[in-house]
Amino acid sequence: MRIKKGDTVQVLSGNDKGKTGEVLEVIPKANKIIVKGINIRKKHVKPRKQGEEGGIIPIEVAIPSAKVNVVCSKCGKSTRIGYSEEKGEKIRICKKCGSKLK
């Protein structure tokens, strides 16, 4: 997968189209990611221990990684990711400005 934990991404389609957020978790087997503040759903939680409160809590749900683009830290635009080799090491680069991604 080209998207890594900690990347800033922009949503391309769906209810959250245009919003940006940080990747909290990557699920390569399902080709999905969890983004902070994106695709919020309500979860009903029962109290499990005595004294613990139940209720309805908002959680982030996974979205397909194909629905997001990485935001370049240098040019600030939503971009595709390319790869380049530098000193025998594979690095990710921005397709628009050519700068190195973290």
PDB file of C-alpha atoms in Angstrom:
ATOM      1  CA  MET A   1       0.000   0.000   0.000  1.00  0.00           C
ATOM      2  CA  ARG A   2       1.217   3.483  -0.838  1.00  0.00           C
ATOM      3  CA  ILE A   3      -0.514   5.164   2.122  1.00  0.00           C
ATOM      4  CA  LYS A   4       1.232   4.949   5.502  1.00  0.00           C
ATOM      5  CA  LYS A   5       0.199   5.632   9.094  1.00  0.00           C
ATOM      6  CA  GLY A   6       0.653   9.323   9.913  1.00  0.00           C
ATOM      7  CA  ASP A   7       0.071  10.590   6.346  1.00  0.00           C
ATOM      8  CA  THR A   8      -2.341  13.470   5.781  1.00  0.00           C
ATOM      9  CA  VAL A   9      -4.960  12.461   3.240  1.00  0.00           C
ATOM     10  CA  GLN A  10      -7.870  14.100   1.402  1.00  0.00           C
ATOM     11  CA  VAL A  11     -11.111  12.210   0.706  1.00  0.00           C
ATOM     12  CA  LEU A  12     -12.028  12.085  -3.012  1.00  0.00           C
ATOM     13  CA  SER A  13     -15.619  10.783  -2.848  1.00  0.00           C
ATOM     14  CA  GLY A  14     -18.492  10.038  -0.516  1.00  0.00           C
ATOM     15  CA  ASN A  15     -20.152  12.025   2.276  1.00  0.00           C
ATOM     16  CA  ASP A  16     -16.812  13.388   3.525  1.00  0.00           C
ATOM     17  CA  LYS A  17     -15.583  14.510   0.074  1.00  0.00           C
ATOM     18  CA  GLY A  18     -12.946  17.247   0.317  1.00  0.00           C
ATOM     19  CA  LYS A  19     -12.172  16.732   4.016  1.00  0.00           C
ATOM     20  CA  THR A  20      -8.619  16.068   5.173  1.00  0.00           C
ATOM     21  CA  GLY A  21      -7.349  14.050   8.110  1.00  0.00           C
ATOM     22  CA  GLU A  22      -4.472  12.009   9.484  1.00  0.00           C
ATOM     23  CA  VAL A  23      -4.268   8.253   8.882  1.00  0.00           C
ATOM     24  CA  LEU A  24      -4.632   6.461  12.232  1.00  0.00           C
ATOM     25  CA  GLU A  25      -4.473   2.871  11.004  1.00  0.00           C
ATOM     26  CA  VAL A  26      -3.762   0.973   7.781  1.00  0.00           C
ATOM     27  CA  ILE A  27      -5.418  -2.394   7.034  1.00  0.00           C
ATOM     28  CA  PRO A  28      -3.482  -3.814   4.030  1.00  0.00           C
ATOM     29  CA  LYS A  29      -5.393  -7.122   3.774  1.00  0.00           C
ATOM     30  CA  ALA A  30      -8.705  -5.309   3.273  1.00  0.00           C
ATOM     31  CA  ASN A  31      -7.041  -2.406   1.386  1.00  0.00           C
ATOM     32  CA  LYS A  32      -8.674   0.057   3.811  1.00  0.00           C
ATOM     33  CA  ILE A  33      -7.576   2.857   6.129  1.00  0.00           C
ATOM     34  CA  ILE A  34      -8.953   4.622   9.211  1.00  0.00           C
ATOM     35  CA  VAL A  35      -8.716   8.426   9.080  1.00  0.00           C
ATOM     36  CA  LYS A  36      -9.121  10.765  12.061  1.00  0.00           C
ATOM     37  CA  GLY A  37     -12.440  12.652  11.891  1.00  0.00           C
ATOM     38  CA  ILE A  38     -13.593  10.956   8.667  1.00  0.00           C
ATOM     39  CA  ASN A  39     -16.445   8.433   8.198  1.00  0.00           C
ATOM     40  CA  ILE A  40     -17.829   8.847  11.739  1.00  0.00           C
ATOM     41  CA  ARG A  41     -20.439   6.307  12.888  1.00  0.00           C
ATOM     42  CA  LYS A  42     -22.325   5.955  16.188  1.00  0.00           C
ATOM     43  CA  LYS A  43     -21.651   2.846  18.282  1.00  0.00           C
ATOM     44  CA  HIS A  44     -23.962   1.707  21.066  1.00  0.00           C
ATOM     45  CA  VAL A  45     -21.885   0.511  24.034  1.00  0.00           C
ATOM     46  CA  LYS A  46     -23.150  -1.491  26.987  1.00  0.00           C
ATOM     47  CA  PRO A  47     -21.591  -1.041  30.422  1.00  0.00           C
ATOM     48  CA  ARG A  48     -19.343  -4.083  30.965  1.00  0.00           C
ATOM     49  CA  LYS A  49     -18.055  -3.458  34.504  1.00  0.00           C
ATOM     50  CA  GLN A  50     -19.827  -2.154  37.560  1.00  0.00           C
ATOM     51  CA  GLY A  51     -19.617   1.638  37.648  1.00  0.00           C
ATOM     52  CA  GLU A  52     -18.815   1.876  33.936  1.00  0.00           C
ATOM     53  CA  GLU A  53     -21.193   3.917  31.797  1.00  0.00           C
ATOM     54  CA  GLY A  54     -22.745   2.781  28.573  1.00  0.00           C
ATOM     55  CA  GLY A  55     -23.993   5.038  25.819  1.00  0.00           C
ATOM     56  CA  ILE A  56     -23.616   6.048  22.214  1.00  0.00           C
ATOM     57  CA  ILE A  57     -20.056   6.905  21.179  1.00  0.00           C
ATOM     58  CA  PRO A  58     -18.809   8.221  17.814  1.00  0.00           C
ATOM     59  CA  ILE A  59     -16.054   6.139  16.160  1.00  0.00           C
ATOM     60  CA  GLU A  60     -14.092   6.347  12.904  1.00  0.00           C
ATOM     61  CA  VAL A  61     -14.840   3.487  10.498  1.00  0.00           C
ATOM     62  CA  ALA A  62     -12.483   2.193   7.782  1.00  0.00           C
ATOM     63  CA  ILE A  63     -12.749   3.529   4.232  1.00  0.00           C
ATOM     64  CA  PRO A  64     -11.222   2.129   1.019  1.00  0.00           C
ATOM     65  CA  SER A  65      -7.732   3.488   0.386  1.00  0.00           C
ATOM     66  CA  ALA A  66      -8.673   4.151  -3.259  1.00  0.00           C
ATOM     67  CA  LYS A  67     -11.045   6.925  -2.096  1.00  0.00           C
ATOM     68  CA  VAL A  68      -8.208   9.087  -0.726  1.00  0.00           C
ATOM     69  CA  ASN A  69      -5.135  10.918  -1.991  1.00  0.00           C
ATOM     70  CA  VAL A  70      -2.103  11.922   0.049  1.00  0.00           C
ATOM     71  CA  VAL A  71      -1.636  15.646   0.650  1.00  0.00           C
ATOM     72  CA  CYS A  72       1.926  16.764  -0.120  1.00  0.00           C
ATOM     73  CA  SER A  73       3.590  18.608   2.762  1.00  0.00           C
ATOM     74  CA  LYS A  74       5.569  20.873   0.416  1.00  0.00           C
ATOM     75  CA  CYS A  75       3.042  21.958  -2.230  1.00  0.00           C
ATOM     76  CA  GLY A  76      -0.052  21.369  -0.038  1.00  0.00           C
ATOM     77  CA  LYS A  77      -2.008  19.706  -2.838  1.00  0.00           C
ATOM     78  CA  SER A  78      -3.752  16.348  -3.042  1.00  0.00           C
ATOM     79  CA  THR A  79      -1.446  14.172  -5.130  1.00  0.00           C
ATOM     80  CA  ARG A  80      -0.627  10.684  -6.306  1.00  0.00           C
ATOM     81  CA  ILE A  81       2.469   8.931  -4.974  1.00  0.00           C
ATOM     82  CA  GLY A  82       5.446   7.868  -7.030  1.00  0.00           C
ATOM     83  CA  TYR A  83       8.604   6.019  -6.083  1.00  0.00           C
ATOM     84  CA  SER A  84      12.240   6.879  -6.641  1.00  0.00           C
ATOM     85  CA  GLU A  85      15.541   5.369  -5.596  1.00  0.00           C
ATOM     86  CA  GLU A  86      17.991   7.405  -3.572  1.00  0.00           C
ATOM     87  CA  LYS A  87      21.255   5.879  -2.309  1.00  0.00           C
ATOM     88  CA  GLY A  88      19.861   2.373  -2.875  1.00  0.00           C
ATOM     89  CA  GLU A  89      16.766   3.182  -0.826  1.00  0.00           C
ATOM     90  CA  LYS A  90      13.197   3.326  -2.183  1.00  0.00           C
ATOM     91  CA  ILE A  91      11.505   6.645  -1.305  1.00  0.00           C
ATOM     92  CA  ARG A  92       8.015   8.036  -1.931  1.00  0.00           C
ATOM     93  CA  ILE A  93       7.717  11.220  -3.976  1.00  0.00           C
ATOM     94  CA  CYS A  94       4.935  13.691  -4.846  1.00  0.00           C
ATOM     95  CA  LYS A  95       3.841  13.312  -8.498  1.00  0.00           C
ATOM     96  CA  LYS A  96       3.024  17.056  -8.779  1.00  0.00           C
ATOM     97  CA  CYS A  97       6.101  18.774  -7.347  1.00  0.00           C
ATOM     98  CA  GLY A  98       8.580  15.876  -7.101  1.00  0.00           C
ATOM     99  CA  SER A  99       9.417  16.483  -3.432  1.00  0.00           C
ATOM    100  CA  LYS A 100      10.152  13.663  -1.005  1.00  0.00           C
ATOM    101  CA  LEU A 101       7.275  12.536   1.242  1.00  0.00           C
ATOM    102  CA  LYS A 102       7.977  11.660   4.858  1.00  0.00           C
TER     103      LYS A 102
END
